[in-house]
């Protein structure tokens, strides 16, 4: 029932339902999808997310919006294949449909109107940084972006980011591109150069965001991060995504997902994010063994 | 009028027992606990009804089911007629027959109940509905002449479904918007399969589709679309049946430890996402060996009984007052006890304890005693100093209540809420502080019952019709 009458209600074509119009392999494990979702596209703002479900027996997982085009009626998402659901999604092709695609959820990023913002994107966290950069530039805010990955082959959306940044800096752990080391090294250098930075927004793995928070804290530099906790409904109903911010319990889905980096209890967030790791491993193992057994349902072309 | 069937004499006999799955068996499955009357049992029970002229039972029903009439039809073995009579005022009989608290409503008013046991009205309602559902040649309703008006219903729980059904029967084009991927609201995410099989909910929704109602999932009103957008798209009126979906936590230390769930999360994972079928289904849940459920309402009973079925060796209710004050239905408490649930009453949690990895290891509680009555009329629980003790548990489920979700009120100018977050209504019909916007169910009252929500949906539908037809 989910998708069939979704758009019929607003008089639009039902066949447009959450169809993948474009798929791009950003790295072997990171895929970008442009999805037809006119209602979501019309309301989406930088920093918001969607909840997707791939199969009838599937999980609901949150994915941060990587771009949107109200005119075309499309929303872009980037998925990194980690668990079963993200792998099932990653295996979808152009023309396939996503079973459920709900949003836009969460609060939009609170963007400043003038000055200089440094954006930090790590790993597939570069994807949600992109619409923020675009929106800031449109407001006339100066944008310096730092993007990073383990190695250059895992670096995503470099050209796109260059297009929406006044300055783009790259860091890789192994030095295969740009600065050898962490994005935080580059950030610290910018700060120490004495640039007048008004705001830092960092999105990426929890450990990276924690490192950014620690880097900017001594300078009392306003820093925002976008957390990515486990969610079920994404509308404030279950509280699976709760985290402690400034000593208060918040729900990432409705109070966030963007919070003041210096207030987030990262250790707790990391710990809560690992809650179902054994189950995730089991699900992936089962999926792989069913691929090997010939009863493959993952769509991975095995 | 058929030949005067009401003249048949009532038969004096004890109230017919409800057959149920054996407790030892049922705690290992999610199948329905109460099995329902067969035809003969239903007829025998119906024969007990006194067929009172001024039927007090009907006054006890929020949706005015014509109780003596449908009971007489069952007595006369005309199950289809019984079903049609119920359906006339109640769009979800198979659901109400299962989850209504009849003991405080229709059955509480039954004259037979004054000296003995009331007629089992709820079980008879269920019997009629199940009979109708079992028919392979289900009769599709005749569609009314469309009246050209469109109404948007937000939320597909009991309030929304009832409002939608009533409006559709009057000729309105109704679209129901649901935020989740499946319709039914609390009927699918909250109430467990063993109390209300999801195929029953699906069938009732199917019946609404037969009436021409469009149910649209994956739309979060307040996010995907706003109430103002709905009016801009040509809807003539809006009904908000958005429920009370926000879980309350206790605000005690340790509530963010791994293994602490809100009842909403615990039940949503179990019921909507079918975590009891993991890994066949993808959504996991952690139960552990010992589970404490904090609270004394129906949601707490549902949670604790789910915990047993998910494999908990020990499932404990932790409630701060005594059993007398428990808001849960007596039947639910009874079922929980039959299944081996441990009741720790006059006990209040003060802290969740965890290990170094951040997992729950215990629940520190304090014993309570009852003092003077508070504003709810129930005796106020007071902690007994120095009586703290630790319950060793792996999982804690907090089932102390829910409040309405603010997503719609925050995005609808002119829509006012009270300090509890409940939508303010201007009259009995549920008209909100915004013209042409009605509301009903838990979104207005805070957490209450399915049937009260249905009653509200019904009153709103009547009022919407009155206003849109210029009769108001």
XYZ file of C-alpha atoms in Angstrom:
774
model
C 0.000 0.000 0.000
C 2.860 2.252 0.859
C 3.819 3.841 -2.395
C 0.946 3.032 -4.700
C -1.390 5.854 -3.918
C 1.122 8.273 -2.454
C 1.043 10.708 -5.324
C -2.339 9.775 -6.620
C -3.639 11.772 -3.713
C -2.142 14.935 -5.056
C -3.116 14.168 -8.594
C 0.376 13.366 -9.798
C 1.512 10.329 -11.705
C 1.709 7.244 -9.538
C 4.387 5.687 -11.708
C 6.780 8.374 -10.518
C 6.831 6.832 -7.075
C 10.294 6.817 -5.588
C 11.791 5.673 -8.874
C 15.544 5.824 -9.148
C 16.260 8.084 -12.110
C 20.010 8.116 -11.715
C 22.543 5.926 -9.967
C 26.221 6.718 -9.639
C 28.894 4.622 -8.055
C 30.989 7.084 -6.053
C 33.228 4.353 -4.626
C 32.823 0.585 -4.719
C 30.771 0.824 -1.505
C 29.215 4.280 -1.858
C 26.320 4.861 -4.245
C 24.463 8.023 -5.154
C 20.812 7.843 -6.147
C 18.598 10.518 -7.608
C 15.074 9.535 -6.626
C 11.738 10.798 -7.887
C 9.928 12.067 -4.793
C 8.194 15.344 -5.731
C 6.516 15.964 -2.394
C 9.771 15.478 -0.490
C 11.733 17.537 -3.019
C 9.354 20.449 -2.634
C 9.927 20.716 1.119
C 13.523 19.546 1.535
C 16.120 21.848 3.051
C 19.831 21.323 3.776
C 20.461 19.213 6.853
C 17.225 17.210 6.686
C 16.938 13.480 6.142
C 14.624 10.822 4.766
C 13.704 7.363 6.053
C 13.796 4.559 3.523
C 12.704 0.943 3.443
C 13.686 -1.391 0.644
C 11.670 -4.583 1.134
C 8.401 -5.538 2.844
C 10.301 -7.255 5.639
C 12.948 -4.550 5.737
C 14.223 -2.074 8.289
C 13.597 1.643 8.246
C 16.883 3.526 7.991
C 17.603 7.268 7.938
C 19.668 8.844 5.145
C 20.673 12.482 5.037
C 19.526 14.373 1.964
C 22.456 15.065 -0.359
C 20.636 17.327 -2.816
C 17.143 18.149 -4.021
C 15.478 19.721 -7.005
C 11.904 20.857 -6.437
C 11.469 21.604 -10.152
C 12.509 18.134 -11.260
C 10.791 16.577 -8.260
C 13.896 14.658 -7.237
C 15.876 14.061 -4.062
C 19.450 12.808 -3.990
C 20.718 10.390 -1.378
C 24.099 8.786 -0.883
C 24.379 5.435 0.783
C 27.409 3.673 2.150
C 26.982 -0.068 2.173
C 27.456 -1.261 5.717
C 24.501 -3.382 6.869
C 21.905 -5.407 5.011
C 19.533 -2.541 4.231
C 22.223 -0.255 2.842
C 23.514 -3.127 0.702
C 20.046 -3.878 -0.631
C 19.661 -0.216 -1.483
C 23.123 -0.042 -3.035
C 22.226 -2.938 -5.325
C 19.207 -1.154 -6.812
C 19.464 0.049 -10.426
C 18.129 2.962 -12.391
C 14.408 2.472 -12.961
C 13.989 0.459 -9.753
C 11.798 1.823 -7.029
C 12.474 2.400 -3.388
C 9.594 0.892 -1.428
C 9.257 3.714 1.108
C 10.872 7.137 1.023
C 9.602 9.473 3.745
C 10.593 13.019 4.447
C 11.937 15.555 4.687
C 12.469 14.870 8.385
C 14.380 16.692 11.103
C 15.186 20.345 11.395
C 17.040 22.105 8.592
C 20.584 23.281 9.271
C 20.561 26.725 10.920
C 22.622 28.668 8.405
C 24.183 32.065 9.051
C 23.644 34.920 6.608
C 27.102 36.388 6.267
C 30.715 35.712 7.083
C 32.875 32.647 6.618
C 31.813 29.070 7.236
C 34.182 26.133 7.224
C 32.494 22.884 6.193
C 34.123 19.601 7.087
C 33.002 16.389 5.401
C 34.476 13.009 6.190
C 33.860 9.830 4.189
C 30.299 9.700 2.876
C 29.521 12.647 5.169
C 30.657 14.836 2.275
C 27.269 14.124 0.663
C 25.072 15.956 3.203
C 27.660 18.765 3.363
C 27.044 19.509 -0.303
C 23.530 21.047 -0.076
C 24.667 23.084 2.927
C 27.564 24.533 0.914
C 25.233 25.271 -1.955
C 22.711 27.068 0.272
C 25.385 29.085 2.063
C 26.908 30.214 -1.219
C 23.497 31.237 -2.470
C 23.204 33.503 0.559
C 26.576 35.036 -0.177
C 28.372 33.373 2.719
C 31.992 32.498 2.092
C 32.529 28.739 2.151
C 35.781 26.918 2.791
C 35.332 23.168 2.553
C 37.577 20.466 3.894
C 36.814 16.987 2.676
C 38.572 13.836 3.665
C 38.714 10.078 3.385
C 41.027 7.218 4.214
C 42.472 7.197 0.736
C 41.850 9.069 -2.522
C 39.675 6.330 -4.028
C 37.201 6.755 -1.191
C 36.976 10.514 -1.593
C 33.548 11.465 -2.917
C 31.961 14.435 -4.686
C 35.234 16.371 -4.933
C 34.298 18.190 -8.142
C 30.793 18.995 -6.919
C 32.205 20.384 -3.682
C 34.732 22.479 -5.569
C 31.851 23.971 -7.511
C 30.101 25.216 -4.382
C 33.096 26.219 -2.274
C 35.251 29.316 -2.389
C 38.119 27.123 -1.392
C 38.355 23.339 -1.250
C 40.919 21.515 0.836
C 41.478 17.782 0.777
C 42.927 15.438 3.353
C 43.552 11.696 3.110
C 44.812 9.484 5.890
C 47.430 7.922 3.616
C 48.374 11.110 1.796
C 47.274 9.779 -1.591
C 45.603 13.137 -2.168
C 45.912 16.519 -0.526
C 47.107 16.807 3.038
C 48.389 13.576 4.564
C 46.468 13.214 7.771
C 43.092 14.165 9.160
C 40.611 16.840 8.212
C 41.092 18.206 11.716
C 44.771 18.963 10.948
C 43.652 21.131 8.047
C 40.943 22.766 10.145
C 43.398 23.578 12.926
C 45.773 25.081 10.418
C 43.012 27.342 9.082
C 42.186 28.494 12.586
C 45.816 29.049 13.489
C 46.343 31.068 10.322
C 44.066 33.552 12.029
C 41.181 33.364 9.586
C 38.021 34.832 10.972
C 35.759 31.807 10.920
C 32.142 32.383 11.983
C 30.944 28.802 12.017
C 32.132 25.253 11.441
C 29.771 22.492 10.289
C 31.128 18.955 10.320
C 29.447 15.799 9.050
C 31.000 12.366 8.939
C 31.752 9.392 11.148
C 31.071 9.998 14.838
C 34.792 9.807 15.705
C 35.607 12.461 13.113
C 32.888 14.779 14.394
C 34.132 14.289 17.924
C 37.662 15.184 16.760
C 36.364 18.338 15.064
C 34.493 19.297 18.233
C 37.678 18.880 20.245
C 39.661 20.906 17.731
C 37.376 23.940 17.768
C 36.397 23.888 21.434
C 39.501 25.650 22.808
C 38.833 28.472 20.324
C 35.166 28.726 21.320
C 34.415 28.453 17.642
C 30.699 27.765 17.023
C 30.560 24.246 15.603
C 27.642 22.132 14.428
C 27.547 18.415 13.712
C 24.882 16.182 12.181
C 24.430 12.985 14.153
C 23.385 9.745 12.516
C 21.863 7.497 15.174
C 19.706 4.401 14.870
C 16.097 5.368 14.137
C 12.823 3.583 13.587
C 10.011 5.994 12.720
C 11.980 9.237 12.391
C 9.085 11.377 13.603
C 9.622 11.499 17.367
C 7.608 8.431 18.146
C 10.086 5.908 19.468
C 13.101 7.652 20.978
C 15.599 5.131 19.573
C 17.666 8.100 18.409
C 17.961 9.812 21.763
C 21.244 11.373 22.743
C 22.471 13.727 25.400
C 23.131 17.307 24.318
C 24.185 19.848 26.933
C 23.091 17.455 29.662
C 19.596 17.104 28.221
C 18.124 14.113 26.413
C 17.164 15.008 22.836
C 15.621 13.061 19.967
C 17.858 13.394 16.896
C 14.900 12.885 14.546
C 12.864 15.889 15.668
C 15.248 18.027 17.744
C 18.145 17.479 15.309
C 19.879 15.875 13.538
C 22.108 18.970 13.761
C 23.393 19.908 17.208
C 26.025 22.070 18.855
C 29.170 19.946 18.623
C 30.490 21.132 21.967
C 27.372 19.940 23.762
C 26.964 16.451 22.259
C 27.900 13.455 24.392
C 29.800 11.656 21.631
C 30.882 8.681 23.736
C 27.281 7.866 24.478
C 26.279 8.404 20.849
C 29.038 6.072 19.633
C 27.998 3.455 22.169
C 24.323 3.665 21.230
C 25.230 3.436 17.546
C 26.824 0.050 18.187
C 23.808 -1.409 19.930
C 22.835 -3.817 17.171
C 26.245 -4.605 15.648
C 25.973 -8.376 16.303
C 22.516 -8.426 14.666
C 23.838 -6.397 11.733
C 26.686 -8.880 11.257
C 24.267 -11.792 11.419
C 21.984 -10.216 8.822
C 24.889 -9.538 6.470
C 26.239 -13.064 6.921
C 22.851 -14.578 6.155
C 22.564 -12.388 3.103
C 25.995 -13.440 1.853
C 25.336 -17.120 2.425
C 22.052 -16.904 0.556
C 23.973 -15.275 -2.315
C 26.447 -18.140 -2.257
C 23.669 -20.698 -2.125
C 22.149 -19.412 -5.335
C 18.997 -18.117 -3.659
C 20.321 -14.620 -3.926
C 18.001 -11.790 -3.117
C 20.528 -9.037 -2.683
C 20.508 -8.022 -6.310
C 24.242 -7.668 -6.240
C 24.697 -9.566 -9.457
C 26.403 -12.568 -7.919
C -39.884 -4.964 11.756
C -39.492 -8.721 11.712
C -41.934 -10.771 13.730
C -41.410 -9.766 17.229
C -38.254 -11.593 18.061
C -37.776 -9.517 21.181
C -40.555 -11.503 22.800
C -38.332 -14.566 23.087
C -37.624 -15.148 26.740
C -34.101 -14.582 27.973
C -32.361 -17.720 29.166
C -30.719 -17.749 32.586
C -27.289 -19.288 32.348
C -23.753 -18.301 33.306
C -21.832 -16.001 30.982
C -20.025 -18.032 28.335
C -16.278 -18.314 28.914
C -13.942 -17.048 26.214
C -11.809 -19.896 24.912
C -8.129 -18.943 25.004
C -4.767 -20.366 24.078
C -3.100 -22.158 26.974
C -0.798 -19.718 28.803
C 2.190 -22.089 28.663
C 1.755 -22.471 24.951
C 0.931 -18.896 24.067
C 3.974 -17.270 25.681
C 5.975 -18.974 22.951
C 4.037 -17.511 20.054
C 2.464 -14.287 18.847
C -0.853 -15.868 17.875
C -4.084 -14.465 19.217
C -4.713 -15.305 22.879
C -8.514 -15.063 22.955
C -9.883 -17.474 20.390
C -13.421 -16.150 20.025
C -16.858 -17.744 20.475
C -18.030 -20.301 17.977
C -21.547 -19.850 16.552
C -23.311 -21.989 19.155
C -21.580 -20.304 22.083
C -22.435 -16.900 20.642
C -26.098 -17.830 20.282
C -26.193 -19.223 23.835
C -24.620 -16.054 25.203
C -26.981 -13.854 23.178
C -29.928 -15.685 24.675
C -28.981 -14.266 28.077
C -29.760 -10.695 26.971
C -32.876 -9.208 28.622
C -33.578 -7.034 25.547
C -34.228 -4.012 27.769
C -36.436 -1.368 26.222
C -34.343 1.482 27.528
C -31.060 -0.174 26.791
C -28.529 1.205 29.258
C -25.712 -0.608 27.451
C -26.067 1.679 24.419
C -25.481 4.725 26.615
C -22.173 3.145 27.590
C -21.030 2.955 23.966
C -19.131 5.939 22.535
C -20.278 5.048 19.018
C -23.899 4.144 19.882
C -23.881 0.543 18.667
C -27.472 -0.734 18.724
C -26.581 -3.464 21.168
C -29.864 -5.225 22.033
C -30.829 -5.309 18.366
C -27.615 -6.918 17.170
C -27.600 -9.338 20.108
C -31.156 -10.381 19.162
C -29.972 -11.059 15.619
C -27.208 -13.323 16.920
C -29.730 -15.064 19.140
C -31.793 -15.643 15.982
C -28.660 -16.938 14.226
C -28.718 -14.121 11.686
C -25.040 -13.167 11.933
C -25.054 -11.111 8.758
C -27.877 -8.948 10.061
C -26.091 -8.615 13.396
C -22.927 -7.505 11.615
C -24.782 -5.013 9.405
C -26.438 -3.484 12.456
C -23.108 -3.026 14.237
C -21.392 -1.733 11.117
C -24.078 0.875 10.760
C -22.623 2.922 13.612
C -19.240 1.270 14.146
C -16.869 1.073 11.217
C -14.387 -1.247 12.988
C -16.354 -3.998 14.772
C -13.710 -6.744 14.613
C -11.275 -4.360 16.293
C -13.657 -3.030 18.938
C -14.817 -6.532 19.793
C -11.219 -7.256 20.721
C -9.747 -4.156 22.307
C -12.606 -2.102 23.770
C -12.724 -1.948 27.586
C -16.338 -3.197 27.584
C -16.204 -3.756 31.341
C -16.171 0.013 31.876
C -18.513 0.831 28.982
C -21.470 -1.103 27.586
C -21.098 -4.119 29.868
C -20.756 -1.885 32.933
C -24.311 -0.681 32.270
C -25.838 -4.109 31.587
C -28.730 -4.826 33.950
C -27.623 -8.449 34.311
C -24.351 -7.169 35.704
C -26.076 -5.761 38.765
C -26.670 -9.184 40.285
C -24.452 -11.401 38.200
C -22.358 -11.194 35.106
C -23.247 -8.847 32.235
C -23.882 -10.096 28.725
C -20.531 -10.531 26.941
C -21.321 -7.766 24.465
C -17.752 -7.353 23.254
C -17.323 -11.044 22.560
C -20.608 -11.104 20.670
C -19.539 -8.115 18.621
C -16.347 -9.937 17.770
C -18.283 -13.098 16.897
C -20.460 -11.203 14.418
C -17.490 -9.417 12.875
C -15.389 -12.568 12.574
C -18.303 -14.357 10.994
C -18.620 -11.612 8.381
C -14.874 -11.604 7.701
C -14.794 -15.357 7.262
C -17.360 -15.130 4.454
C -15.647 -15.635 1.138
C -18.326 -13.765 -0.765
C -17.877 -10.540 1.079
C -20.501 -8.045 0.120
C -19.081 -4.822 -1.210
C -20.951 -1.814 0.070
C -22.935 0.318 -2.286
C -21.083 3.538 -2.931
C -22.975 6.716 -2.193
C -23.404 9.448 -4.785
C -20.234 11.621 -4.606
C -21.085 15.040 -3.215
C -18.078 16.735 -4.772
C -16.354 17.654 -1.520
C -12.905 16.512 -0.409
C -11.771 15.876 3.147
C -8.227 15.112 4.295
C -7.811 12.878 7.318
C -4.426 12.987 9.029
C -3.482 9.758 10.756
C -4.867 6.294 10.070
C -5.494 5.198 13.643
C -8.953 4.529 15.085
C -10.048 8.203 15.083
C -8.965 8.827 11.494
C -10.324 5.559 10.116
C -13.701 6.115 11.744
C -13.962 9.693 10.544
C -12.929 8.620 7.049
C -15.438 5.771 6.947
C -18.345 7.906 8.086
C -17.539 10.699 5.632
C -17.112 8.273 2.748
C -20.526 6.814 3.500
C -21.960 10.347 3.173
C -20.428 10.789 -0.266
C -17.218 12.675 0.544
C -13.965 11.982 -1.276
C -11.662 11.140 1.613
C -7.880 10.824 1.612
C -6.182 9.479 4.728
C -2.516 10.448 5.197
C -0.316 8.130 7.247
C 3.274 8.888 8.316
C 4.370 5.265 8.645
C 4.628 2.751 5.817
C 1.492 0.870 6.874
C -1.918 2.193 7.872
C -3.585 1.563 11.227
C -1.691 3.812 13.629
C -1.616 2.404 17.141
C -3.596 -0.611 15.921
C -0.518 -1.764 13.982
C 2.470 -0.283 15.792
C 1.166 -0.482 19.352
C -1.321 -3.250 20.018
C 0.407 -6.619 19.652
C -0.548 -9.332 17.205
C -1.644 -11.647 20.031
C -4.331 -9.162 21.068
C -5.273 -7.811 17.671
C -4.101 -9.764 14.617
C -2.833 -7.390 11.948
C -4.814 -9.168 9.238
C -7.957 -7.943 11.025
C -6.723 -4.361 10.831
C -5.795 -4.863 7.183
C -9.285 -6.193 6.449
C -10.980 -3.259 8.134
C -8.830 -0.884 6.094
C -9.640 -2.862 2.972
C -13.298 -2.330 3.800
C -12.628 1.410 3.892
C -11.002 1.241 0.465
C -14.173 -0.462 -0.732
C -15.943 2.725 0.329
C -13.617 4.718 -1.916
C -11.286 6.024 0.788
C -7.691 6.610 -0.392
C -5.076 5.685 2.194
C -1.741 7.303 1.461
C 1.271 6.141 3.450
C 4.718 7.700 3.868
C 3.364 11.222 4.200
C 4.230 13.081 7.391
C 1.766 15.946 7.628
C 3.706 18.835 9.094
C 6.804 17.782 7.162
C 5.990 16.320 3.731
C 2.934 18.522 3.421
C 1.269 21.040 5.729
C -2.355 21.561 6.662
C -2.273 24.817 4.677
C -0.991 22.886 1.648
C -3.945 20.502 1.983
C -6.407 23.393 1.804
C -4.445 24.830 -1.132
C -4.814 21.465 -2.880
C -8.564 21.751 -2.638
C -9.504 19.869 0.499
C -12.610 21.418 2.035
C -11.935 20.258 5.580
C -9.214 18.501 7.564
C -9.529 16.020 10.404
C -6.489 15.525 12.653
C -6.291 12.109 14.245
C -2.589 12.220 14.885
C -2.663 10.388 18.205
C -0.375 10.677 21.167
C 2.822 9.323 19.773
C 5.594 10.944 21.793
C 6.981 8.690 24.501
C 7.611 10.062 27.969
C 10.739 9.095 29.837
C 11.223 9.309 33.583
C 14.183 11.656 33.591
C 16.164 9.345 35.866
C 19.904 8.666 35.448
C 20.818 5.906 33.007
C 17.884 6.228 30.642
C 20.145 6.476 27.600
C 21.957 3.222 28.404
C 21.822 0.518 25.747
C 18.877 -1.721 26.565
C 16.492 1.006 27.714
C 13.493 1.333 25.403
C 10.418 3.490 25.359
C 7.350 1.258 25.176
C 6.662 2.886 21.808
C 10.014 1.732 20.442
C 9.741 -1.708 22.010
C 6.248 -2.224 20.629
C 6.940 -0.640 17.228
C 9.959 -2.863 16.691
C 7.938 -5.886 17.765
C 4.591 -5.216 16.091
C 5.065 -2.969 13.074
C 8.596 -4.095 12.219
C 8.039 -7.716 13.324
C 11.276 -7.997 15.265
C 9.998 -11.304 16.666
C 10.689 -12.705 13.213
C 14.321 -11.488 13.134
C 16.453 -12.499 11.229
C 13.782 -13.446 8.672
C 12.656 -9.843 9.026
C 15.390 -7.263 9.292
C 14.566 -5.208 12.384
C 16.253 -6.498 15.550
C 15.292 -6.089 19.189
C 17.225 -6.769 22.396
C 15.379 -8.554 25.146
C 17.858 -10.402 27.305
C 16.985 -12.741 30.156
C 15.224 -10.364 32.505
C 13.050 -7.452 31.465
C 11.523 -4.744 33.640
C 8.580 -2.791 32.251
C 7.848 0.427 34.115
C 4.161 1.393 34.219
C 0.735 -0.047 34.967
C -1.350 0.697 31.891
C -2.379 -1.414 28.914
C 0.774 -0.385 27.057
C 2.860 -1.720 29.939
C 0.904 -5.007 29.848
C 1.372 -5.257 26.076
C 5.103 -4.612 26.459
C 5.651 -7.115 29.244
C 3.704 -9.816 27.422
C 5.696 -9.123 24.239
C 8.909 -9.425 26.265
C 7.902 -12.945 27.369
C 7.104 -13.966 23.826
C 10.409 -12.528 22.615
C 12.156 -14.973 24.920
C 12.590 -13.227 28.267
C 12.863 -15.727 31.110
C 11.499 -13.240 33.563
C 9.300 -10.270 32.789
C 8.498 -7.846 35.573
C 5.995 -5.020 35.878
C 7.337 -2.202 38.037
C 4.515 0.082 39.149
C 4.608 2.815 41.757
C 1.063 2.445 43.070
C -0.817 -0.707 44.091
C -2.686 -3.025 41.776
C -5.995 -1.343 42.624
C -4.801 1.892 41.009
C -3.478 0.219 37.849
C -5.040 1.802 34.763
C -4.709 -1.425 32.731
C -7.823 -3.445 31.948
C -8.457 -6.207 34.464
C -8.422 -8.731 31.645
C -4.946 -7.653 30.541
C -3.582 -7.898 34.070
C -5.218 -11.303 34.399
C -3.683 -12.531 31.137
C -0.270 -11.195 32.132
C -0.442 -13.017 35.456
C -1.540 -16.251 33.786
C 1.510 -15.958 31.598
C 3.823 -15.646 34.574
C 4.516 -11.925 34.597
C 5.879 -10.780 37.958
C 4.189 -7.730 39.479
C 6.332 -5.413 41.572
C 3.775 -2.893 42.734
C 4.461 0.011 45.104
C 7.874 0.147 43.502
C 9.370 3.109 41.684
C 12.597 3.200 39.625
C 15.167 5.786 40.664
C 18.101 4.892 38.422
C 19.075 2.553 35.600
C 22.397 0.864 36.263
C 24.840 -0.084 33.525
C 28.182 -1.749 32.930
C 31.332 -0.271 31.410
C 30.147 -0.913 27.870
C 27.021 1.058 28.561
C 24.562 -1.835 28.734
C 21.815 -2.082 31.303
C 22.594 -4.347 34.272
C 19.895 -3.355 36.702
C 17.136 -1.060 37.801
C 17.459 0.597 41.157
C 14.047 1.042 42.723
C 12.562 2.415 45.898
C 9.548 0.964 47.687
C 6.486 3.150 47.961
C 3.504 3.506 50.235
C 0.170 5.134 49.507
C -0.717 8.477 51.033
C -3.661 10.822 50.547
C -5.527 10.879 47.217
C -4.010 13.170 44.556
C -5.795 15.161 41.815
C -6.492 11.913 39.901
C -8.425 10.646 42.937
C -5.945 7.821 43.363
C -3.846 7.602 46.507
C -0.526 9.306 46.026
C 2.523 7.033 46.140
C 5.239 8.186 48.569
C 8.767 6.730 48.632
C 9.787 4.853 51.761
C 13.142 6.254 52.754
C 16.021 3.840 52.784
C 14.091 1.088 51.003
C 16.144 1.202 47.796
C 16.993 -2.103 46.154
C 18.244 -3.306 42.789
C 16.339 -5.462 40.303
C 18.869 -7.218 38.100
C 17.630 -6.826 34.547
C 19.047 -6.693 31.016
C 16.319 -4.580 29.493
C 14.149 -1.749 30.781
C 11.002 -0.637 28.962
C 9.502 2.688 29.989
C 5.709 2.610 29.615
C 4.643 5.621 31.652
C 2.633 7.383 28.983
C 2.749 9.360 25.765
C 1.918 12.879 24.636
C 0.692 14.229 21.276
C 3.231 14.743 18.517
C 3.762 18.467 17.819
C 4.666 18.108 14.124
C 1.242 19.267 12.936
C 0.536 21.923 15.571
C 3.986 23.471 15.066
C 3.417 23.901 11.339
C -0.218 24.994 11.325
C -0.779 28.667 12.103
C -3.780 29.218 14.338
C -3.848 25.683 15.685
C -3.584 25.904 19.454
C -2.543 23.301 21.992
C -2.826 23.223 25.768
C 0.136 22.925 28.119
C 0.114 19.160 27.739
C 0.450 19.528 23.970
C -3.111 18.362 23.299
C -5.032 20.126 20.540
C -7.615 22.543 21.906
C -11.136 21.953 20.638
C -13.928 24.497 20.653
C -16.865 22.147 20.919
C -18.056 18.565 21.318
C -17.433 17.846 17.637
C -13.704 18.473 17.961
C -13.540 21.716 15.995
C -10.058 23.115 16.641
C -9.008 26.740 16.930
C -8.597 26.724 13.134
C -11.745 26.922 11.038
C -12.486 23.816 8.992
C -9.976 21.795 10.992
C -11.333 19.156 13.372
C -9.422 16.853 15.660
C -10.158 13.823 17.790
C -8.693 10.888 19.636
C -5.491 10.914 21.646
C -4.308 14.088 19.869
C -7.020 15.909 21.816
C -7.457 13.841 24.976
C -3.943 12.506 25.499
C -3.556 8.740 25.628
C -6.986 7.094 25.930
C -8.865 4.224 24.310
C -9.506 3.068 20.761
C -13.267 3.399 21.130
C -13.128 6.919 22.557
C -11.004 7.924 19.566
C -13.558 6.330 17.283
C -16.372 8.216 18.993
C -14.481 11.456 18.410
C -13.898 10.590 14.745
C -17.590 9.945 14.372
C -18.699 13.219 15.974
C -16.224 15.147 13.830
C -17.486 13.469 10.659
C -21.056 14.511 11.509
C -19.926 18.084 12.212
C -17.832 18.290 9.037
C -20.869 17.192 7.045
C -23.049 19.758 8.743
C -20.650 22.611 8.035
C -19.745 21.620 4.480
C -23.393 21.132 3.564
C -24.184 24.546 4.987
C -26.368 23.034 7.642
C -24.237 24.259 10.526
